[in-house]
CSV table of C-alpha atoms and ligand atoms in Angstrom, one decimal:
chain,number,residue,atom,x,y,z
L,1,MET,CA,146.3,18.0,3.1
L,2,PRO,CA,143.3,18.0,5.4
L,3,ASP,CA,143.9,18.5,9.1
L,4,ARG,CA,143.7,14.8,10.3
L,5,SER,CA,142.6,15.9,13.8
L,6,PHE,CA,139.5,17.3,12.3
L,7,ILE,CA,138.3,14.0,10.9
L,8,GLY,CA,135.7,11.8,12.5
L,9,SER,CA,136.2,8.0,12.5
L,10,TRP,CA,134.2,4.9,12.9
L,11,GLN,CA,135.2,3.1,16.1
L,12,ASN,CA,136.8,-0.2,15.0
L,13,ASN,CA,137.5,1.6,11.8
L,14,ALA,CA,134.4,0.4,10.1
L,15,MET,CA,130.8,1.5,9.9
L,16,PRO,CA,129.0,-1.1,11.9
L,17,THR,CA,126.6,-3.2,9.9
L,18,GLN,CA,125.1,-5.1,12.8
L,19,GLN,CA,123.7,-3.1,15.7
L,20,PRO,CA,124.4,-4.0,19.3
L,21,SER,CA,121.2,-5.6,20.7
L,22,SER,CA,120.5,-3.0,23.4
L,23,ILE,CA,120.9,0.6,22.4
L,24,ARG,CA,119.2,2.9,24.8
L,25,ASP,CA,121.4,5.9,23.9
L,26,PHE,CA,119.0,6.9,21.1
L,27,LEU,CA,115.3,7.6,21.4
L,28,TYR,CA,112.9,6.7,18.7
L,29,GLY,CA,110.3,9.4,18.4
L,30,THR,CA,106.7,8.5,17.5
L,31,ALA,CA,105.1,11.8,16.6
L,32,TRP,CA,103.1,12.4,13.4
L,33,LYS,CA,103.1,8.7,12.4
L,34,GLU,CA,99.4,8.2,12.7
L,35,ASP,CA,98.3,4.8,11.3
L,36,ARG,CA,101.9,3.8,10.5
L,37,THR,CA,102.8,4.0,14.2
L,38,PRO,CA,102.4,0.3,15.2
L,39,ALA,CA,104.4,-0.9,12.2
L,40,LEU,CA,107.1,1.8,12.6
L,41,VAL,CA,107.5,1.1,16.3
L,42,GLU,CA,107.9,-2.6,15.6
L,43,LEU,CA,110.4,-1.9,12.8
L,44,ALA,CA,112.4,0.5,15.1
L,45,LEU,CA,112.7,-2.2,17.7
L,46,ARG,CA,113.6,-4.8,15.1
L,47,MET,CA,116.3,-2.4,13.8
L,48,GLY,CA,117.8,-2.0,17.4
L,49,PHE,CA,116.1,1.0,19.1
L,50,ARG,CA,115.4,0.3,22.7
L,51,GLY,CA,114.2,3.8,23.8
L,52,ILE,CA,110.7,5.0,22.7
L,53,ASP,CA,109.4,8.5,23.0
L,54,THR,CA,105.6,9.2,22.9
L,55,ALA,CA,103.0,11.4,24.5
L,56,ASN,CA,99.3,11.1,25.5
L,57,GLN,CA,98.5,13.8,23.0
L,58,ARG,CA,96.3,12.3,20.2
L,59,ARG,CA,96.7,15.5,18.2
L,60,HIS,CA,100.4,14.6,17.4
L,61,TYR,CA,100.9,11.1,18.7
L,62,PHE,CA,99.0,7.8,18.4
L,63,GLU,CA,100.0,6.3,21.7
L,64,ALA,CA,97.7,3.3,21.6
L,65,GLY,CA,99.4,2.6,18.2
L,66,VAL,CA,102.8,2.6,20.0
L,67,GLY,CA,101.3,0.0,22.4
L,68,GLN,CA,100.2,-2.1,19.4
L,69,GLY,CA,103.7,-1.9,18.0
L,70,LEU,CA,105.2,-2.9,21.4
L,71,ALA,CA,102.8,-5.8,21.7
L,72,ALA,CA,103.7,-7.0,18.2
L,73,ALA,CA,107.4,-6.9,19.0
L,74,TYR,CA,106.9,-8.8,22.3
L,75,ARG,CA,104.9,-11.5,20.4
L,76,ALA,CA,107.6,-11.7,17.7
L,77,GLY,CA,110.2,-12.2,20.5
L,78,ILE,CA,112.2,-9.1,19.4
L,79,VAL,CA,112.2,-7.5,22.9
L,80,THR,CA,110.7,-7.8,26.3
L,81,ARG,CA,109.3,-4.9,28.4
L,82,ALA,CA,112.5,-5.1,30.5
L,83,ASP,CA,114.7,-4.3,27.5
L,84,LEU,CA,112.9,-1.0,26.9
L,85,PHE,CA,113.0,2.6,28.0
L,86,LEU,CA,109.4,3.9,27.5
L,87,GLN,CA,108.8,7.6,27.8
L,88,THR,CA,105.5,9.4,27.6
L,89,LYS,CA,104.2,12.9,28.4
L,90,PHE,CA,101.4,14.8,30.1
L,91,THR,CA,100.0,17.6,27.9
L,92,TYR,CA,97.9,20.5,29.1
L,93,GLN,CA,94.5,20.9,27.4
L,94,ARG,CA,95.7,23.9,25.4
L,95,GLY,CA,98.1,21.5,23.6
L,96,GLN,CA,95.5,18.9,22.8
L,97,ASP,CA,92.6,18.7,20.4
L,98,HIS,CA,89.2,17.3,21.4
L,99,ARG,CA,90.6,13.8,22.0
L,100,LEU,CA,91.6,14.3,25.6
L,101,PRO,CA,93.0,11.6,27.9
L,102,TYR,CA,91.4,13.2,31.0
L,103,ASP,CA,88.4,15.0,32.2
L,104,PRO,CA,88.8,18.7,31.3
L,105,ALA,CA,86.7,19.7,34.2
L,106,ALA,CA,89.0,18.0,36.7
L,107,SER,CA,91.9,19.7,38.5
L,108,VAL,CA,95.3,19.5,36.8
L,109,SER,CA,96.4,17.0,39.5
L,110,ILE,CA,93.6,14.7,38.6
L,111,GLN,CA,94.3,15.2,34.9
L,112,VAL,CA,97.9,14.1,35.4
L,113,ALA,CA,96.8,10.9,37.2
L,114,GLN,CA,94.1,10.2,34.5
L,115,SER,CA,96.6,10.8,31.7
L,116,MET,CA,99.1,8.4,33.3
L,117,ALA,CA,96.4,5.7,33.7
L,118,SER,CA,95.5,6.1,30.1
L,119,SER,CA,99.1,5.9,28.9
L,120,LEU,CA,99.7,2.7,30.9
L,121,GLU,CA,96.7,1.2,29.2
L,122,HIS,CA,97.8,2.4,25.8
L,123,LEU,CA,101.3,1.0,26.3
L,124,GLY,CA,100.2,-2.2,28.0
L,125,THR,CA,102.5,-1.8,31.0
L,126,ASP,CA,102.2,-1.1,34.7
L,127,HIS,CA,104.9,1.6,34.6
L,128,VAL,CA,106.8,3.8,32.2
L,129,ASP,CA,110.5,4.7,32.5
L,130,SER,CA,110.0,8.5,32.1
L,131,PHE,CA,107.0,10.8,32.4
L,132,VAL,CA,107.5,14.3,31.0
L,133,LEU,CA,105.6,17.5,31.3
L,134,HIS,CA,105.2,18.3,27.6
L,135,GLY,CA,105.5,22.0,28.0
L,136,PRO,CA,105.0,24.5,30.9
L,137,SER,CA,101.7,26.5,30.9
L,138,SER,CA,103.4,29.8,30.0
L,139,GLY,CA,106.3,30.6,27.8
L,140,TYR,CA,107.5,33.3,30.3
L,141,GLY,CA,108.1,31.3,33.4
L,142,TRP,CA,107.3,28.4,35.7
L,143,THR,CA,103.8,29.0,37.1
L,144,GLY,CA,101.8,27.8,40.1
L,145,GLU,CA,99.9,25.5,37.7
L,146,ASP,CA,103.2,23.9,36.6
L,147,ALA,CA,104.2,23.4,40.2
L,148,GLU,CA,100.8,21.7,40.9
L,149,VAL,CA,101.3,19.4,37.8
L,150,TRP,CA,104.9,18.6,38.9
L,151,GLU,CA,103.7,17.6,42.4
L,152,ALA,CA,101.1,15.3,40.8
L,153,MET,CA,103.8,13.8,38.6
L,154,LYS,CA,106.0,13.2,41.6
L,155,LYS,CA,103.1,11.3,43.2
L,156,GLU,CA,102.9,9.1,40.0
L,157,ARG,CA,106.7,8.4,40.4
L,158,ASP,CA,106.4,7.7,44.2
L,159,ALA,CA,103.5,5.2,43.4
L,160,GLY,CA,105.9,3.4,41.0
L,161,ARG,CA,104.1,4.3,37.8
L,162,THR,CA,107.2,6.0,36.4
L,163,ARG,CA,110.8,5.6,37.3
L,164,LEU,CA,111.9,9.1,36.3
L,165,LEU,CA,110.4,12.5,35.5
L,166,GLY,CA,111.2,15.2,32.9
L,167,VAL,CA,110.2,18.5,31.4
L,168,SER,CA,110.1,19.6,27.8
L,169,ASN,CA,110.1,22.8,25.8
L,170,VAL,CA,111.7,24.7,28.7
L,171,SER,CA,113.9,27.8,28.8
L,172,LEU,CA,116.7,28.4,31.3
L,173,ARG,CA,114.3,30.7,33.1
L,174,HIS,CA,111.7,27.9,33.5
L,175,LEU,CA,114.3,25.6,34.9
L,176,GLU,CA,115.8,28.1,37.3
L,177,GLN,CA,112.4,29.1,38.6
L,178,MET,CA,111.4,25.4,38.9
L,179,VAL,CA,114.3,24.5,41.1
L,180,THR,CA,114.3,27.6,43.2
L,181,GLY,CA,110.7,27.0,43.9
L,182,ALA,CA,112.0,24.1,46.1
L,183,SER,CA,110.9,21.7,43.4
L,184,GLU,CA,113.0,18.7,42.7
L,185,ALA,CA,115.0,19.0,39.5
L,186,PRO,CA,113.9,16.8,36.6
L,187,GLY,CA,115.8,13.7,35.5
L,188,PHE,CA,115.3,14.8,31.8
L,189,VAL,CA,115.0,17.9,29.8
L,190,GLN,CA,113.6,17.4,26.2
L,191,ASN,CA,114.0,20.4,24.0
L,192,ARG,CA,114.0,21.3,20.3
L,193,CYS,CA,117.7,21.9,19.6
L,194,TYR,CA,118.5,24.7,17.2
L,195,ALA,CA,122.2,25.1,16.1
L,196,ARG,CA,121.5,28.8,15.6
L,197,LEU,CA,120.7,29.1,19.4
L,198,GLY,CA,124.1,27.6,20.3
L,199,TRP,CA,122.5,24.1,20.3
L,200,ASP,CA,120.6,25.2,23.3
L,201,ARG,CA,123.8,25.9,25.1
L,202,GLU,CA,122.5,27.6,28.3
L,203,VAL,CA,120.0,24.8,29.0
L,204,ARG,CA,122.5,22.1,28.3
L,205,LEU,CA,124.9,23.7,30.7
L,206,PHE,CA,122.2,23.9,33.4
L,207,CYS,CA,121.5,20.2,32.8
L,208,SER,CA,125.1,19.1,32.8
L,209,GLU,CA,125.8,20.9,36.1
L,210,ARG,CA,122.9,19.0,37.7
L,211,LYS,CA,123.3,15.6,36.0
L,212,ILE,CA,120.0,16.1,34.1
L,213,VAL,CA,120.0,14.2,30.8
L,214,TYR,CA,119.3,16.6,27.9
L,215,GLN,CA,117.3,15.0,25.1
L,216,GLY,CA,117.6,16.9,21.8
L,217,PHE,CA,114.8,16.6,19.3
L,218,SER,CA,114.3,17.9,15.7
L,219,LEU,CA,118.1,17.8,15.5
L,220,LEU,CA,117.7,17.4,11.7
L,221,THR,CA,114.5,19.3,10.9
L,222,ALA,CA,115.5,22.3,13.0
L,223,ASN,CA,119.0,22.5,11.5
L,224,ALA,CA,118.7,22.1,7.7
L,225,GLU,CA,121.4,24.8,7.2
L,226,VAL,CA,123.8,22.7,9.3
L,227,LEU,CA,123.2,19.6,7.3
L,228,ARG,CA,124.2,21.5,4.2
L,229,HIS,CA,127.2,23.3,5.8
L,230,PRO,CA,130.6,22.5,4.3
L,231,VAL,CA,132.0,21.8,7.8
L,232,VAL,CA,129.4,19.0,8.2
L,233,THR,CA,129.4,17.8,4.6
L,234,GLY,CA,133.2,17.7,4.6
L,235,LEU,CA,133.3,15.7,7.9
L,236,ALA,CA,130.7,13.4,6.5
L,237,ALA,CA,132.6,12.8,3.3
L,238,ARG,CA,135.9,12.1,5.1
L,239,ALA,CA,134.2,9.7,7.6
L,240,LYS,CA,132.1,8.0,4.9
L,241,ALA,CA,129.1,9.0,6.9
L,242,THR,CA,126.0,11.0,6.2
L,243,PRO,CA,125.5,14.6,7.4
L,244,ALA,CA,122.7,13.4,9.6
L,245,GLN,CA,125.0,10.8,11.2
L,246,ILE,CA,127.5,13.6,11.9
L,247,VAL,CA,124.8,15.7,13.6
L,248,PHE,CA,123.8,12.8,15.8
L,249,ALA,CA,127.4,11.9,16.6
L,250,PHE,CA,128.0,15.6,17.5
L,251,ALA,CA,124.9,15.6,19.7
L,252,ARG,CA,126.2,12.6,21.6
L,253,SER,CA,129.7,14.1,21.9
L,254,VAL,CA,128.3,17.1,23.7
L,255,GLY,CA,126.3,14.9,26.1
L,256,MET,CA,122.9,14.9,24.5
L,257,LEU,CA,120.6,11.9,24.3
L,258,PRO,CA,119.3,12.3,20.7
L,259,VAL,CA,115.8,11.7,19.5
L,260,THR,CA,115.2,10.7,15.9
L,261,GLY,CA,111.9,10.9,14.1
L,262,THR,CA,112.6,8.9,11.0
L,263,SER,CA,110.1,6.6,9.3
L,264,ASP,CA,112.7,5.1,7.0
L,265,ALA,CA,114.4,1.7,7.7
L,266,GLU,CA,117.7,2.8,6.1
L,267,HIS,CA,117.7,6.0,8.1
L,268,MET,CA,117.0,4.0,11.3
L,269,LYS,CA,120.0,1.9,10.5
L,270,GLN,CA,122.2,4.9,9.9
L,271,ASP,CA,121.0,6.7,13.0
L,272,LEU,CA,121.8,3.8,15.2
L,273,ALA,CA,125.1,3.3,13.5
L,274,SER,CA,126.1,6.9,14.3
L,275,THR,CA,126.7,5.7,17.9
L,276,GLY,CA,129.8,4.1,16.5
L,277,LEU,CA,131.1,7.3,15.0
L,278,ALA,CA,133.7,9.2,17.1
L,279,LEU,CA,134.3,12.8,16.3
L,280,SER,CA,137.6,14.5,17.2
L,281,ASN,CA,137.5,17.4,19.7
L,282,ASP,CA,138.3,19.8,16.8
L,283,ALA,CA,135.3,18.5,14.8
L,284,VAL,CA,133.0,18.9,17.8
L,285,ARG,CA,134.3,22.5,18.4
L,286,ALA,CA,133.9,23.3,14.7
L,287,ILE,CA,130.2,22.1,14.7
L,288,GLU,CA,129.5,23.9,17.9
L,289,ALA,CA,131.0,27.1,16.4
L,290,LEU,CA,128.5,27.0,13.5
L,291,ALA,CA,126.0,28.3,16.1
L,292,GLY,CA,125.1,31.9,16.5
Z,301,NAP,N1,108.6,17.4,23.3
Z,301,NAP,C1,108.1,18.0,22.2
Z,301,NAP,O1,107.4,19.0,22.2
Z,301,NAP,C2,108.4,17.3,20.8
Z,301,NAP,C3,108.2,18.1,19.7
Z,301,NAP,C4,108.5,17.5,18.4
Z,301,NAP,C5,109.1,16.2,18.4
Z,301,NAP,N2,109.3,15.5,19.6
Z,301,NAP,C6,109.9,14.2,19.5
Z,301,NAP,O2,111.0,14.1,18.7
Z,301,NAP,C7,110.8,13.2,17.7
Z,301,NAP,C8,111.6,13.6,16.5
Z,301,NAP,O3,111.2,14.8,16.0
Z,301,NAP,P1,111.4,15.2,14.5
Z,301,NAP,O4,110.6,14.3,13.6
Z,301,NAP,O5,111.3,16.7,14.4
Z,301,NAP,O6,113.0,14.8,14.3
Z,301,NAP,P2,114.0,14.7,13.2
Z,301,NAP,O7,114.6,13.4,13.4
Z,301,NAP,O8,114.8,15.9,13.3
Z,301,NAP,O9,113.3,14.7,11.8
Z,301,NAP,C9,112.9,13.6,11.1
Z,301,NAP,C10,112.7,14.0,9.6
Z,301,NAP,O10,114.1,14.1,9.1
Z,301,NAP,C11,114.1,13.2,8.0
Z,301,NAP,N3,115.4,12.5,7.9
Z,301,NAP,C12,116.3,12.5,6.8
Z,301,NAP,N4,117.4,11.8,7.0
Z,301,NAP,C13,117.2,11.2,8.2
Z,301,NAP,C14,118.0,10.4,9.1
Z,301,NAP,N5,119.2,9.9,8.7
Z,301,NAP,N6,117.6,10.1,10.3
Z,301,NAP,C15,116.4,10.6,10.7
Z,301,NAP,N7,115.6,11.4,10.0
Z,301,NAP,C16,116.0,11.7,8.8
Z,301,NAP,C17,113.0,12.2,8.2
Z,301,NAP,O11,112.6,11.7,7.0
Z,301,NAP,P3,112.5,10.0,6.8
Z,301,NAP,O12,111.3,9.7,7.6
Z,301,NAP,O13,112.4,9.8,5.4
Z,301,NAP,O14,113.8,9.5,7.4
Z,301,NAP,C18,111.9,13.0,8.8
Z,301,NAP,O15,111.2,13.8,7.9
Z,301,NAP,C19,109.3,13.1,17.5
Z,301,NAP,O16,108.9,11.9,16.9
Z,301,NAP,C20,108.9,13.2,18.9
Z,301,NAP,O17,109.0,11.9,19.5
Z,301,NAP,C21,109.0,16.1,20.8
């Protein structure tokens, strides 16, 4: 007999077929979608996503295409701007290709303002909901350049062009140095979340102690071994869910706001439906224990 406490269950005892109309507890990621970006953003909104993650980094994102998808969804009456959580990022020149959204000769403060102005134009809005530093300038710690960028981002927030601020691709060291440098803590941390690194346990703990919302990305692509693991496949079979749904339900259970990068309509539906999947405490502990 299986241990019943170990089994996840669908709330209301059934996998939802219809999505609630305003899910903001999942972000739809728009990286690497190139020419398919407008249609996929419109599809994601049609399927029920209300949070969109992008970046003003043409190398990996087609932000103007995100704006085209939003405009199509507005025209079709699927959503209004007020229904949405829009997040974009400022990316240092070293993370970009030649298609820069700012003057490379300008100071980083000016680059932040130019990047934001360009994002607002791409997205057809006068403000975003979250503006994220895509990655600090050094892997080793929070630098003076990062502090200058963060100050410029705060000015964008104070001018009403973003509601909230965030940082991405950060270590615990970056975050500790950032906040001890008398800098205001971010509202969001967005990190690639590896199970083998304890699902980024240290950074998640830092976030939960300060009410910072942790956004986990590449939850599937960074954790292929977890999706195949008997603990996860067993839970999936017993809950009549997919392993990907178990991973997203786990992420939510430990306080993450998950980001999904799917381009597939069925996967979009499954990802959103995972918000109705409740995992037992034992199941959450077992998945957490898969970590190194
Ligand atoms: N801050 C940063 O530096 C940074 C870096 C990377 C990504 N991100 C953000 O995170 C987003 C997601 O990243 P990711 O693409 O690595 O995420 P992911 O959701 O882990 O991976 C998506 C891949 O998994 C496949 N997949 C299979 N089953 C799936 C299911 N049920 N649901 C979703 N995907 C499924 C997808 O294929 P199908 O298309 O066939 O479903 C796709 O190839 C990006 O779009 C971007 O917005 C941020």
